[in-house]
Each structure stands twice: as structure tokens, then as C-alpha cells.
Coordinates of C-alpha atoms in Angstrom, one line a residue:
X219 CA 96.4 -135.3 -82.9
X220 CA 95.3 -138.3 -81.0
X221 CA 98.3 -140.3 -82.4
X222 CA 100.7 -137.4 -81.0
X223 CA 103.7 -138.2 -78.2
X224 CA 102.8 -136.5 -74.8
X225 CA 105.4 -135.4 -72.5
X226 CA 103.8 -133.5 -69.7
X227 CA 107.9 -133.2 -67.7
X228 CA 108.5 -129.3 -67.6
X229 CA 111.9 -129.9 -69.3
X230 CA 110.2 -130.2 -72.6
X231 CA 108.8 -126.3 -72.6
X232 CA 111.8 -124.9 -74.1
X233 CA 111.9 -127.7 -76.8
X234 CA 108.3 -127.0 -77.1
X235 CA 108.9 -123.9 -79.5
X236 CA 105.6 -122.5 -78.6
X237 CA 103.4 -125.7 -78.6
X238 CA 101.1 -126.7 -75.8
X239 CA 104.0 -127.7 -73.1
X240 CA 102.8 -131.1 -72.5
X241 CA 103.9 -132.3 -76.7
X242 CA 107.2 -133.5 -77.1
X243 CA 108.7 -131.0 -79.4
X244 CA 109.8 -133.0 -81.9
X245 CA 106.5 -135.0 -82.4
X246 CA 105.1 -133.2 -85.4
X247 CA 108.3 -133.8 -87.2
X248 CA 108.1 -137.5 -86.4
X249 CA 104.1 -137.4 -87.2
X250 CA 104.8 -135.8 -90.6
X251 CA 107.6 -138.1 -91.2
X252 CA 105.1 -140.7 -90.8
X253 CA 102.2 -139.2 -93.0
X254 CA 104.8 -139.2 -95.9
X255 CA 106.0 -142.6 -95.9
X256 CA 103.8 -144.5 -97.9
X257 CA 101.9 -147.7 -96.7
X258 CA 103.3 -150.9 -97.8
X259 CA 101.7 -153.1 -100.5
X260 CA 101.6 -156.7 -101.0
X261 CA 102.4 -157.7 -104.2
X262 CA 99.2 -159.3 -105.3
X263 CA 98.3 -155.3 -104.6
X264 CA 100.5 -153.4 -106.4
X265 CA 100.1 -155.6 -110.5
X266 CA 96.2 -155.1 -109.8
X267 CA 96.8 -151.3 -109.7
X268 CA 99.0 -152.0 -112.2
X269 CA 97.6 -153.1 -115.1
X270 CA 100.5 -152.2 -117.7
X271 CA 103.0 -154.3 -115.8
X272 CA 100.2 -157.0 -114.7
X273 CA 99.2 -157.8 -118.6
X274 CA 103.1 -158.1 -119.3
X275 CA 103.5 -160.9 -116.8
X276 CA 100.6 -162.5 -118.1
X277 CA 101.9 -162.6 -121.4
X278 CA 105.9 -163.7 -120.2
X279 CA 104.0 -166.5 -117.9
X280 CA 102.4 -167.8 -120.9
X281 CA 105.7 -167.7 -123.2
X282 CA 107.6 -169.3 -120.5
X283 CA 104.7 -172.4 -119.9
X284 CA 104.6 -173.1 -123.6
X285 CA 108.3 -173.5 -123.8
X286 CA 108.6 -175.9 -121.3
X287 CA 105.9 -177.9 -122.9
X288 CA 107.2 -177.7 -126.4
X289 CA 110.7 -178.7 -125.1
X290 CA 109.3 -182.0 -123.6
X291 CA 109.6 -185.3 -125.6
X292 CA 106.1 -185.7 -125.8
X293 CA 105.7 -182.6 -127.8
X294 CA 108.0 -183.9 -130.9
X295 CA 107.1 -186.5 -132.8
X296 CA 110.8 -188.3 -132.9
X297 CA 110.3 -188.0 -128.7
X298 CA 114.0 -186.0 -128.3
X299 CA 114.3 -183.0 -126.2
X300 CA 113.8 -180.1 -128.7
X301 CA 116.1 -177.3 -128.8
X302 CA 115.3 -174.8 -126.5
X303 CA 115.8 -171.9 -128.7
X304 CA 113.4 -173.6 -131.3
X305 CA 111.2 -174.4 -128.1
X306 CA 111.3 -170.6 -127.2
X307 CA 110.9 -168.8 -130.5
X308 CA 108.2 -171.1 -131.2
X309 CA 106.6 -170.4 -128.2
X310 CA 106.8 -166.4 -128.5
X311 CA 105.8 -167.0 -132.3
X312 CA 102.6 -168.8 -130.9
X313 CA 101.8 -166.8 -127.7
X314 CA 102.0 -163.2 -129.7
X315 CA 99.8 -164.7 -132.6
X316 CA 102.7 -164.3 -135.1
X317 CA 103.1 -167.6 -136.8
X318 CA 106.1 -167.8 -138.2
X319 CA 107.6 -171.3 -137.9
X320 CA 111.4 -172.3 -137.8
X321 CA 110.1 -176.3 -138.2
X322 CA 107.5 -177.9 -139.5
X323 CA 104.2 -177.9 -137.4
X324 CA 103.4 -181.1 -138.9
X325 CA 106.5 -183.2 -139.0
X326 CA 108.1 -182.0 -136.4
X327 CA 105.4 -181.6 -133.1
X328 CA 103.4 -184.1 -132.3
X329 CA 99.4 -183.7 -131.4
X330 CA 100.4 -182.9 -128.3
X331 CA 103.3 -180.2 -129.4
X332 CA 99.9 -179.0 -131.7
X333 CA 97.6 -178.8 -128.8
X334 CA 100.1 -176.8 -127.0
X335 CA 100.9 -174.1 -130.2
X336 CA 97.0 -174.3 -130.2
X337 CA 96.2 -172.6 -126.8
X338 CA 99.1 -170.7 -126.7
X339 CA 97.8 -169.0 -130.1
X340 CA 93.9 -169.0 -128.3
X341 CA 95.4 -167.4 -125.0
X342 CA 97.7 -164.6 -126.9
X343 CA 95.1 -163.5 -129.4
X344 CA 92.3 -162.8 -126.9
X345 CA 94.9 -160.0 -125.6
X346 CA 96.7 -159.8 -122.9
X347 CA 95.2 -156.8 -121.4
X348 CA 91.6 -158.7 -121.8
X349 CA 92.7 -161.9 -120.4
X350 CA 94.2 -160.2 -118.0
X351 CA 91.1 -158.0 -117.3
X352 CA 89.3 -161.5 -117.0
X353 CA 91.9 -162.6 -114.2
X354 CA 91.1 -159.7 -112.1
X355 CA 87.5 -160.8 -112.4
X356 CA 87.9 -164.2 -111.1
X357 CA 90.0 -163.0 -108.8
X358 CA 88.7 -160.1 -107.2
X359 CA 84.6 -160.4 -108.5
X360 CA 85.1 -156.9 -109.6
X361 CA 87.6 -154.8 -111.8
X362 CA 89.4 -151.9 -110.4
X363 CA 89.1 -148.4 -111.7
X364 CA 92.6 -148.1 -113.2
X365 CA 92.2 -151.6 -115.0
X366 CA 88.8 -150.7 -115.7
X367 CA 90.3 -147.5 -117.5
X368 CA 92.7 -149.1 -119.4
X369 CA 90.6 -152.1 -120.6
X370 CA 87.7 -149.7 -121.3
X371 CA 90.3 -147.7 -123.7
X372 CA 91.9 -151.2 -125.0
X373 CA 88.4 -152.3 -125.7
X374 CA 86.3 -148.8 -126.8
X375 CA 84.1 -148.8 -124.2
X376 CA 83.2 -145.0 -122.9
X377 CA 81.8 -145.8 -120.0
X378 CA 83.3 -147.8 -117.0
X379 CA 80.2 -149.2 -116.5
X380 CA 80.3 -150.8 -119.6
X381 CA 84.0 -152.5 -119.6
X382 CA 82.7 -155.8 -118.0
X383 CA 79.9 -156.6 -120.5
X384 CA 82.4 -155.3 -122.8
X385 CA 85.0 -157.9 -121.9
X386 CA 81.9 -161.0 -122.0
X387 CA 81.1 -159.8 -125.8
X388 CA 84.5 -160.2 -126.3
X389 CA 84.7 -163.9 -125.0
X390 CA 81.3 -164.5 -127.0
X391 CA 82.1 -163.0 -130.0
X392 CA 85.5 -165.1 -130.1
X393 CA 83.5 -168.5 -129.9
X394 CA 81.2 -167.7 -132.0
X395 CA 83.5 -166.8 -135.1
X396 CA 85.4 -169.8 -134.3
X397 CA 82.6 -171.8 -134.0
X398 CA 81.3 -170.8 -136.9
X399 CA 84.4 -171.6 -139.3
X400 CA 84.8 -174.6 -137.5
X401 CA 81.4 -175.8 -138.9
X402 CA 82.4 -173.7 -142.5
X403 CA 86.0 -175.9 -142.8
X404 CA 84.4 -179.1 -142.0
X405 CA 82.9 -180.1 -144.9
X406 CA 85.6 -179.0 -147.0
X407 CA 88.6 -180.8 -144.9
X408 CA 86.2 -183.8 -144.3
X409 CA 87.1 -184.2 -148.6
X410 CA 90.4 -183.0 -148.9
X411 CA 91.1 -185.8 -146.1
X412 CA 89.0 -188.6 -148.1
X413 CA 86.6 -188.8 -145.8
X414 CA 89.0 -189.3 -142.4
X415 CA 86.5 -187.5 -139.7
X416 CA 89.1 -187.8 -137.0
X417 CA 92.1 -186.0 -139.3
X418 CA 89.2 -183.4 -140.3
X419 CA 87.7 -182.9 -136.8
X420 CA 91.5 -182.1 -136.0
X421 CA 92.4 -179.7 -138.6
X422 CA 89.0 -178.0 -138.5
X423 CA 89.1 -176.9 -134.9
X424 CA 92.9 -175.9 -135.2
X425 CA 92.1 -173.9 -138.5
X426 CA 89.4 -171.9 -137.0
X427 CA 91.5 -170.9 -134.2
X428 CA 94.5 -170.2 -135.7
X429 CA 92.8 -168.2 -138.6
X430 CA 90.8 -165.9 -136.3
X431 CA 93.9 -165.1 -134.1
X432 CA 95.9 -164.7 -137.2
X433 CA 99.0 -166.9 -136.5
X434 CA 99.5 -168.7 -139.2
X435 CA 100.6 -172.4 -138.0
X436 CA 98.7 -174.6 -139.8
X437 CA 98.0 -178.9 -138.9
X438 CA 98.5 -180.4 -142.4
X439 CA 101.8 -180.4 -144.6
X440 CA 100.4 -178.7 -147.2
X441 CA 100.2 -175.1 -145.4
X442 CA 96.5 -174.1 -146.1
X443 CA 94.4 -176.0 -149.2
X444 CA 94.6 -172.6 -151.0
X445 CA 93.4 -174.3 -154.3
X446 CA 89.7 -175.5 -151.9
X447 CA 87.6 -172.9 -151.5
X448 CA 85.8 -174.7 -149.4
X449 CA 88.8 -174.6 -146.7
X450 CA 90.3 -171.2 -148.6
X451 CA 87.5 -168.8 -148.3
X452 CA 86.0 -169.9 -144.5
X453 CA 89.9 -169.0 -143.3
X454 CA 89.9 -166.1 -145.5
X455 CA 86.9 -164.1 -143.5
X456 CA 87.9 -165.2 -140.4
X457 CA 91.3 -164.0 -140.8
X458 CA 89.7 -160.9 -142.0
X459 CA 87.3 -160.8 -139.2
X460 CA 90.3 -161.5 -136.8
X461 CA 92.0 -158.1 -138.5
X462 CA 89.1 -155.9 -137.7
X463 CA 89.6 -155.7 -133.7
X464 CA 86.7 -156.3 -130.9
X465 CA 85.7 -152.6 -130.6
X466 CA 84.4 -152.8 -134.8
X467 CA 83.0 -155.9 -134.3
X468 CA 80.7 -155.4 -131.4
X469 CA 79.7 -151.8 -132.9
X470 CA 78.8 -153.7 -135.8
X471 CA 76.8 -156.3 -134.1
X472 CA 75.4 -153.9 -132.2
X473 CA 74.3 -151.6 -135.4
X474 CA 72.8 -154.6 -136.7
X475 CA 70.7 -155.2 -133.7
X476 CA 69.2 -152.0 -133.4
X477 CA 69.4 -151.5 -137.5
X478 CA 72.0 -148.4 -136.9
X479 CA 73.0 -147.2 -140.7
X480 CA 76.7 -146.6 -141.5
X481 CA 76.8 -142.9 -140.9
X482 CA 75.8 -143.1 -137.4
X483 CA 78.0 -145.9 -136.8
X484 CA 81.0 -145.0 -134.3
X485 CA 84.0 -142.7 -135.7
X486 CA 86.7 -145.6 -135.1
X487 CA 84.7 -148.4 -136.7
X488 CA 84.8 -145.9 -139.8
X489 CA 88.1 -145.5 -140.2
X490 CA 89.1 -149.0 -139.5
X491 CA 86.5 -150.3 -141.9
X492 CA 88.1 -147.5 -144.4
X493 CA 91.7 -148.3 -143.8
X494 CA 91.1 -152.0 -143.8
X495 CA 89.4 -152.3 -146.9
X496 CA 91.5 -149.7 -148.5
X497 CA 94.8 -151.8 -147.9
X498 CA 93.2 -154.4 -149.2
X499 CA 92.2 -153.0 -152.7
X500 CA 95.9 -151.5 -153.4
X501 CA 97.5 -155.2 -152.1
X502 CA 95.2 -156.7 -154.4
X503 CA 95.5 -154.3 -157.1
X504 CA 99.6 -154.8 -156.7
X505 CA 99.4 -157.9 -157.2
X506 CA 97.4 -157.7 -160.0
X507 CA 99.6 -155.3 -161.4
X508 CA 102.7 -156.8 -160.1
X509 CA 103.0 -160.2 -160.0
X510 CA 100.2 -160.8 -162.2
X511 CA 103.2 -162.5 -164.7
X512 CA 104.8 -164.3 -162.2
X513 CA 105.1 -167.5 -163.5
X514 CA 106.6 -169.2 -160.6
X515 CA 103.4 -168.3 -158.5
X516 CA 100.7 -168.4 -161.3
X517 CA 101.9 -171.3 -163.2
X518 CA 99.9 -172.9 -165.7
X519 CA 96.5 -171.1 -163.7
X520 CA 93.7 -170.0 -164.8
X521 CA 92.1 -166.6 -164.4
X522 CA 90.1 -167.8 -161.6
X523 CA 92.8 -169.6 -160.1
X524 CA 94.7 -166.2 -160.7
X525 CA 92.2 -164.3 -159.0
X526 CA 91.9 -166.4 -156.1
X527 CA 95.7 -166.3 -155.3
X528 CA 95.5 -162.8 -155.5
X529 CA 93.2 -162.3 -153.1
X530 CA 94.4 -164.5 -150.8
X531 CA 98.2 -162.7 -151.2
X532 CA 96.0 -159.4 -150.7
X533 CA 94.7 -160.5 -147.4
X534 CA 96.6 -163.2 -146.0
X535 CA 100.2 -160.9 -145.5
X536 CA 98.8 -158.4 -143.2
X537 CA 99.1 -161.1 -140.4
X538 CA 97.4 -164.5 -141.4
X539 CA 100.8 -166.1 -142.8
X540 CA 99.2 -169.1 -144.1
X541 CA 100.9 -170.9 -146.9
X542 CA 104.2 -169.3 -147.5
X543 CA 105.7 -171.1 -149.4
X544 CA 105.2 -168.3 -152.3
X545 CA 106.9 -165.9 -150.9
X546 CA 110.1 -166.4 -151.3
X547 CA 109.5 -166.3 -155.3
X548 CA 108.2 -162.6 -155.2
X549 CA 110.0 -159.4 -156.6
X550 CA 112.0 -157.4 -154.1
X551 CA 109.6 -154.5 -154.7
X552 CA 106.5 -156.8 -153.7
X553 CA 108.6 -157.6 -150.7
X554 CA 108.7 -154.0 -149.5
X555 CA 105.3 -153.3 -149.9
X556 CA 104.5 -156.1 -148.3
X557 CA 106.3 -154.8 -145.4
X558 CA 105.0 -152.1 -145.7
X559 CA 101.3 -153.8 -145.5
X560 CA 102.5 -156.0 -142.0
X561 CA 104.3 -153.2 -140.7
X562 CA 100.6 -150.9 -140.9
X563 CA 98.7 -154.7 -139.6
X564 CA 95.4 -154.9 -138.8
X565 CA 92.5 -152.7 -136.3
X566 CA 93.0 -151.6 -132.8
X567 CA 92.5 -154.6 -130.3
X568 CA 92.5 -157.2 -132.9
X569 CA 94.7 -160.4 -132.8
X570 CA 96.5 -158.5 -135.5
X571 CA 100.0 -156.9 -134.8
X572 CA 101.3 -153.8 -136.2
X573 CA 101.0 -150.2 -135.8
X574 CA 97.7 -150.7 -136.5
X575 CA 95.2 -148.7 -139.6
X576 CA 93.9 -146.4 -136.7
X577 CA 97.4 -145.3 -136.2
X578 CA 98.4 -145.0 -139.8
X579 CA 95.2 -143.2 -140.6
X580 CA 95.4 -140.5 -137.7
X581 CA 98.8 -139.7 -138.8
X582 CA 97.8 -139.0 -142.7
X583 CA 95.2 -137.1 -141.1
X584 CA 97.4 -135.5 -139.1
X585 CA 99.9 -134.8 -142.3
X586 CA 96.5 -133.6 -144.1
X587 CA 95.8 -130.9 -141.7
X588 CA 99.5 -129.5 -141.7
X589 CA 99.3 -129.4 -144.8
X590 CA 96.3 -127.7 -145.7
X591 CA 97.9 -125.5 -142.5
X592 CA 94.8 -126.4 -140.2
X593 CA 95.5 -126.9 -136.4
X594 CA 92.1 -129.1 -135.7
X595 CA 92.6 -132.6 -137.1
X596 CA 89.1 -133.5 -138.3
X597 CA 87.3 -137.0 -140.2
X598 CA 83.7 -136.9 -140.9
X599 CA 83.0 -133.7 -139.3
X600 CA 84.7 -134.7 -136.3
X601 CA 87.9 -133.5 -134.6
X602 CA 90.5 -135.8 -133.0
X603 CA 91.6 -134.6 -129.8
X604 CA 95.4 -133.8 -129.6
X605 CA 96.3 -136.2 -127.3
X606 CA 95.1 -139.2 -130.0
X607 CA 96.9 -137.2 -132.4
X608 CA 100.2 -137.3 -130.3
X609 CA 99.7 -140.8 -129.2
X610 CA 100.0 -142.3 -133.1
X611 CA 102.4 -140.0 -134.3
X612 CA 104.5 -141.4 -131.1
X613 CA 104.0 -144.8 -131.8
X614 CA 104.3 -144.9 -135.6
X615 CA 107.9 -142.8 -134.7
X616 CA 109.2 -145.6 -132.0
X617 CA 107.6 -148.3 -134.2
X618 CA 109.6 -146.8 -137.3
X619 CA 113.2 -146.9 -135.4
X620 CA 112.5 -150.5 -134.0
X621 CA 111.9 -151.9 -137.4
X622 CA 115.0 -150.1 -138.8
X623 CA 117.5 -150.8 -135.9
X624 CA 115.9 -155.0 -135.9
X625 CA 116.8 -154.8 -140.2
X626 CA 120.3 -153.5 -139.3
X627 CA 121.3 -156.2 -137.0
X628 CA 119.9 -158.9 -139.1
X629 CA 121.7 -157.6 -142.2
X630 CA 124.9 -157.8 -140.3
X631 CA 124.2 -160.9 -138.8
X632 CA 122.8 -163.2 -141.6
X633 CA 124.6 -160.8 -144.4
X634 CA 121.3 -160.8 -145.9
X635 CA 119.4 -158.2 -148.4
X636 CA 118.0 -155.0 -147.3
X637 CA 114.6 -156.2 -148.6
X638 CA 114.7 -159.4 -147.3
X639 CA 116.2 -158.4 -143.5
X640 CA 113.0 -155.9 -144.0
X641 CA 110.9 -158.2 -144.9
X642 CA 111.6 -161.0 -141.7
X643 CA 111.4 -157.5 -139.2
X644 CA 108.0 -156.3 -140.1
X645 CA 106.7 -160.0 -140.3
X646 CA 107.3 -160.2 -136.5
X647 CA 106.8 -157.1 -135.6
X648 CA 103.0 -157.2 -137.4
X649 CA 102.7 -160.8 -136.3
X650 CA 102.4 -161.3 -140.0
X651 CA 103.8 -165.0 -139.8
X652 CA 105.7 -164.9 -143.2
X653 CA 109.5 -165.5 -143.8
X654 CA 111.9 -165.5 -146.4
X655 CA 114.7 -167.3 -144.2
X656 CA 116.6 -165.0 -143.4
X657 CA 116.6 -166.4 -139.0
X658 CA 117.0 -170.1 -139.2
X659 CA 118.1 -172.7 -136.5
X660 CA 121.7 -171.8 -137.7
X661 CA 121.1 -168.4 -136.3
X662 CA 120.3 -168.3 -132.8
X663 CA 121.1 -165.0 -132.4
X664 CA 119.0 -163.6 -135.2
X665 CA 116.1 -166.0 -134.0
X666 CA 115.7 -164.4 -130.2
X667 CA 116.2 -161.1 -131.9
X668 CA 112.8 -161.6 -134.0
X669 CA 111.6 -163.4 -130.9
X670 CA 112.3 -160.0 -128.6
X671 CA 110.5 -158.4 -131.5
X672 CA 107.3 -160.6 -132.0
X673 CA 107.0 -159.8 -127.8
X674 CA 106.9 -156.2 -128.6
X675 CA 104.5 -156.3 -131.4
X676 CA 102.2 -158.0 -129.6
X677 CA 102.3 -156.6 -126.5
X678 CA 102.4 -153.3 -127.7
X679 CA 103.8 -149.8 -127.2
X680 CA 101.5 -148.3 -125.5
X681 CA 100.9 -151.1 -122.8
X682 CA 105.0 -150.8 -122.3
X683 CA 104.4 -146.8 -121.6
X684 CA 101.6 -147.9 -119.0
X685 CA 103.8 -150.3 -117.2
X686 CA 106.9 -147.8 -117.0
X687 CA 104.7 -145.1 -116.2
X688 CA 103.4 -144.7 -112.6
X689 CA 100.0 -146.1 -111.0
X690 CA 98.7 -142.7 -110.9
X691 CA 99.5 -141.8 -114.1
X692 CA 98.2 -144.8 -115.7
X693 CA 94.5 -144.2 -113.8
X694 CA 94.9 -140.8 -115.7
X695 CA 93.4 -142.0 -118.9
X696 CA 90.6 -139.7 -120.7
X697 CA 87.8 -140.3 -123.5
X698 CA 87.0 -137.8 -125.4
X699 CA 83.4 -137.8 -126.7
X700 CA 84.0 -140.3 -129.1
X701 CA 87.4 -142.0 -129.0
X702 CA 89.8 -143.4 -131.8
X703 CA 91.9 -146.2 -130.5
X704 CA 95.3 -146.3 -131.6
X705 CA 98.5 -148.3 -131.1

């Protein structure tokens, strides 16, 4: 009470009502007034307890920097202003990790215009809840408990403790795979170049970046040297590295380290190992099934020319984009599917986009149990708590009227195909980078449509939820003994 009015005047008993006569009687009312206005924040204070809406300013700061710099002279090769609607979209198509171009990388930006795709592509695919996570760091030496939550879900970590030597394995493992491919594509562009070390330095170091993030922009005219498998195959298993998300990759690591076997390995690296290399063996059994005859894209090959193709088409569409100019020439039903393939994407965390194969799979297994009229959803002996369970059916739902609202409007803008409006949609909403022309620079509209929906695909649905959703609500986040990450 030391913060209390005193009045000691004997007028005050009567307004007293019963209090010790010396307290003005409307002090408690003022003092409780006071106790329920809440203290005010600077802003710096209220994005770091607010990761949701922090990482989503991140991520809108990055777009916005990139545009500018792609719409400066310097960045196209002719040195004339681009178009800021081409300087935009390909900004959002770079920042989210999507890839898909309206120009030509190579005739159209200069090294500079490159350089700036380049980092824009190496910012957005660390994540923007880990770069952001790594902002607070510098920032603050420490991370708070809400951010802490949310990046220790983002990332799998089940311990706070564990988020920040979470978030350096991330940064490590990055380098490392890139430096890796970087020394796998050298050789092999150092000869498709005819032996120019400064072209192959170039497109070795933007390869291995861009293939691990899965955007898709590529440094040379020719798309990717899909007929050298000394620059096919390096891309090919980073891009599939890229697909399997941070959280499988440091269990992995891990397991190898301390010579863990498969069955002890963590219940989310199991089924995105599972979904992953299932999707893979149906996209590569459709197109062996499919397109198999298609002479436009096997012309005069070979079986193992065939084969190759095919296993690039199996891999590449979930969200690599590289080289595609065959897509254009497939049948409308390979179309779907493969819309169907980039709307699905890659893991949890990853620099892939799409619902992602933890989501897809927790629903079957959700559709498995109802069936087989079980209430516990169980994998490998395990049950998935409800709220996971609600979580991807959400997502999958929201994700599922995005993509058909987005294909409306484009059929009624472009008066393009159902398949091929489709098509366009889950390429930017799964970041998978391929196109089939239906948004072109004629079609400005159309183009910031796809760009609004590259932002949510990369961003996220559940980081949207956390940043509409209250502080306290968004410290609110649980782990069950051993958690699935979807969405």
C-alpha cells in the first residue's frame, strides 16, 4: 500500500466507506486502475517477444532490399532501370527459395544482378525463423524463452537448452554441404567451360548454393548441364539433401557419430526419410510409366540417357526447378501429378516449400486410424499427440483452399487451362521453381498474385498463426515426448 494516496482531512471519513480514515476513498479504485494498465513496450521489445511477427519482417526486409538492388542499372546487363514488378517478383522468387524466373538469369542480370539473387536465395533458405533466431543472438547474447520455443519446435530440438547449439549445427551443416558440392561441380564445370576457371569458379559457387536452397536460378544459359553427370548428379544430392530439413540431417549426423541404427533413430526423421523416398519412387516410376514415350523429351536417347532424365524429373519438381525447359512438353496428367508432388514439397524446416511429407503423412495416418475406427493415431509403435494431428490436418485444409482460390484467379485472368493455372499455383506455393507460362511480364497482375503466394509458401502457415496470435499464446508451445514437425 506504500504507493496509496493519504488524506488524513476528517472530510474524507464518509468517503472512506469503512477504510482506515486517513485513505482517500477513491484510491484503491485508482491503484487498481493502475495495476491493470499494462506497462508500455518499446518496440525493439515487443518483435523479440514476438517471434511470429519478428521472422515476418525479416523476411519482407529482405524482399524489399533485393528489389531495390535488382531494379538498379548495375544489376542488368543492358544498364536500364528494370521493371519493378520484374524486380519484385524476382526478388520474392529469390528470397522464398522458389526459383521461378520471368527473365533470363543469364542474359538479362548482370554479375552483380547474380550476386544479389545469390544471397537473397542463401538468406531465405536458412529460414527465416533461424535467421531470425540468429538476430536475436547478436543482438541480445541470449535467446528468449518464447523464441527459444518456437525455434526449438522449427528446428526439433526438445530441450531449450539445446536450441542454440541447435541453430550453430544448422549454420555448419549449411556450409559444409555447400562446400562440399562446390568442390563436387568444379571439376565438371571447369570442362563443360573449356577450361575457363574464372566462368567455373562462378557457376560452381552459385550452383551449390542455389541447389542446396532449392531455388532453381541457375548462372549459365543452358539451365543445368543435365546431360554431365559430373555437374547433374553433385546438384542432384544436394537438392535432395536440401529437401530433407535440418532436424533429419543433424539426427542423422548425429546417429552416425554415436553409430545409432535406424530403428532408434528419431520418429520424424522416419517418416520424412519414408515420405521422401517414397515420392520419389512413384515420380520416378510415373515417369517411367508415363512419359517414358515422349519423344519430345527423350528424343533420340539412350536407355541411360533415359534413365538419367528420369530421375532427375523424379527429384528436381519437388522444389529444385532446374532446367525447365521440358516441362512445358509434358501430358496434362504428368502436370497434375506434378502438382501434386510440389504441392506435398519437401521435410519440415528444409529450404523446401510445401505442405511438407510430415504433414501429408500425419494426415494419411490420420485417415488410417478413422478408418480402421481407432481414436490413437500411432507410427512405429508410437502415438501422435492430437494436437500434431490437428495442426496438419489444419494446414493441409488452408493449404488446399489457397491453391484452389490462386488457380481460379489465374484461370480467369490469363484464360489459361485448369492444369496449367494448377500447375503455376503449386510451383510457387512449393517453391518448386517450374512454370509453364502461364504469369509473364504481360501479366502483372497474375505475376504479384504468384508473388503473394511464393511469400506464403515460404513463410509458412503456421509462423502466420504465431504472428496473429498473442505473445502469450505463442510462449504456449508444447513437446510431446518425441515430436513430429509439421507445416
Amino acid at each position: 500500500m506504500s504507493n496509496l494516496v493519504l488524506d488524513e482531512s476528517s472530510m474524507n471519513r464518509e468517503a472512506s466507506r469503512g477504510y482506515s480514515w486517513w485513505f482517500s476513498g477513491d484510491a484503491f479504485e485508482r491503484q487498481a486502475a493502475q495495476n491493470r494498465r499494462p506497462p508500455r513496450r518499446s518496440l525493439s521489445a515487443k518483435l523479440w517477444s514476438h517471434p511470429g511477427r519478428l521472422t515476418i519482417l525479416y523476411f519482407f526486409a529482405l524482399i524489399a532490399l533485393a528489389t531495390v538492388l535488382l531494379e538498379l542499372p548495375i544489376s542488368a546487363h543492358n544498364r536500364k532501370v528494370t521493371d519493378p514488378v520484374v524486380a519484385f517478383f524476382t526478388a520474392v522468387s529469390a528470397a522464398s527459395t522458389c526459383g521461378i524466373q520471368v527473365v533470363n538469369t543469364t542474359t538479362h542480370w548482370s554479375l552483380f544482378g547474380q550476386a544479389v539473387i545469390l544471397l537473397a536465395v542463401q538468406f531465405g533458405g536458412l529460414g527465416v525463423m533461424t535467421f531470425a533466431s540468429l538476430i536475436a543472438l547478436a543482438v541480445n547474447k541470449h535467446i528468449k524463452a518464447s523464441q527459444r520455443m518456437l525455434t526449438a519446435t522449427e528446428l526439433g530440438a526438445t530441450k531449450l537448452s539445446e536450441t542454440k547449439g541447435v541453430l550453430n549445427a544448422v549454420l555448419v551443416t549449411t556450409l559444409l554441404i555447400e562446400v562440399i558440392t562446390f568442390l563436387a561441380l568444379f571439376p565438371g564445370l571447369l570442362h563443360v567451360n573449356h577450361g575457363n576457371v574464372r566462368q567455373a569458379l562462378w557457376e560452381a559457387l552459385f550452383f551449390a548454393v542455389i541447389s542446396y536452397n532449392n531455388a532453381g536460378f541457375t548462372p549459365d544459359g543452358a539451365g543445368l548441364h543435365v546431360n554431365s553427370w559430373g555437374v547433374g548428379l553433385p546438384v542432384l544430392l544436394s537438392a535432395f539433401c536440401g529437401t530433407l530439413g535440418f532436424p533429419v540431417l543433424l539426427n542423422l549426423v548425429r546417429a552416425a557419430r554415436k553409430h545409432t541404427p535406424p530403428k532408434r533413430w528419431t520418429l520424424h526423421t522416419k517418416i520424412t526419410l519414408i515420405g521422401t523416398f517414397c515420392m520419389v519412387a512413384v515420380s520416378l516410376l510415373w515417369f517411367r510409366c508415363i512419359e517414358w514415350n515422349n519423344h519430345i523429351l527423350f528424343s533420340h536417347a539412350d536407355l541411360q540417357t533415359r534413365l538419367r532424365y528420369a530421375l532427375t524429373a523424379a527429384v528436381m519438381p519437388r522444389t529444385s526447378g532446374f532446367d525447365p525447359s521440358w516441362v512445358p512438353d509434358v501430358s496434362d496428367p504428368t502436370k497434375v501429378f506434378m502438382s501434386a508432388v510440389m504441392f506435398i514439397g519437401g521435410g519440415s524446416t528444409s529450404t523446401a516449400g510445401g505442405i511438407r511429407v510430415t504433414t501429408f503423412a500425419v494426415v494419411l495416418l490420420v485417415c488410417r486410424a478413422a478408418f480402421r475406427g481407432k481414436r490413437d493415431v500411432t507410427v512405429f509403435h508410437k502415438r501422435i499427440n492430437e494436437r500434431t494431428t490437428m495442426t496438419a490436418v489444419s494446414i493441409m485444409t488452408t493449404c488446399l483452399i489457397l491453391v484452389f482460390t490462386v488457380s481460379l484467379a489465374l484461370m480467369a485472368m490469363s484464360g489459361c487451362s485448369l492444369s496449367n493455372a494448377l500447375f503455376d499455383t503449386c510451383s510457387a506455393f512449393g517453391l518448386g521453381g517450374y512454370t509453364v507460362g502461364v504469369a509473364d511480364q504481360s501479366e502483372p497482375a497474375a505475376l504479384l498474385l504468384l508473388a503473394m503466394t511464393m511469400i506464403i509458401g515460404r513463410i509458412g502457415p503456421m509462423t502466420i498463426a504465431y504472428a496473429i496470435n498473442r505473445p502469450s499464446e505463442a510462449q504456449a508451445v508444447s513437446f510431446p515426448e518425441e515430436p513430429i514437425i509439421v507445416g
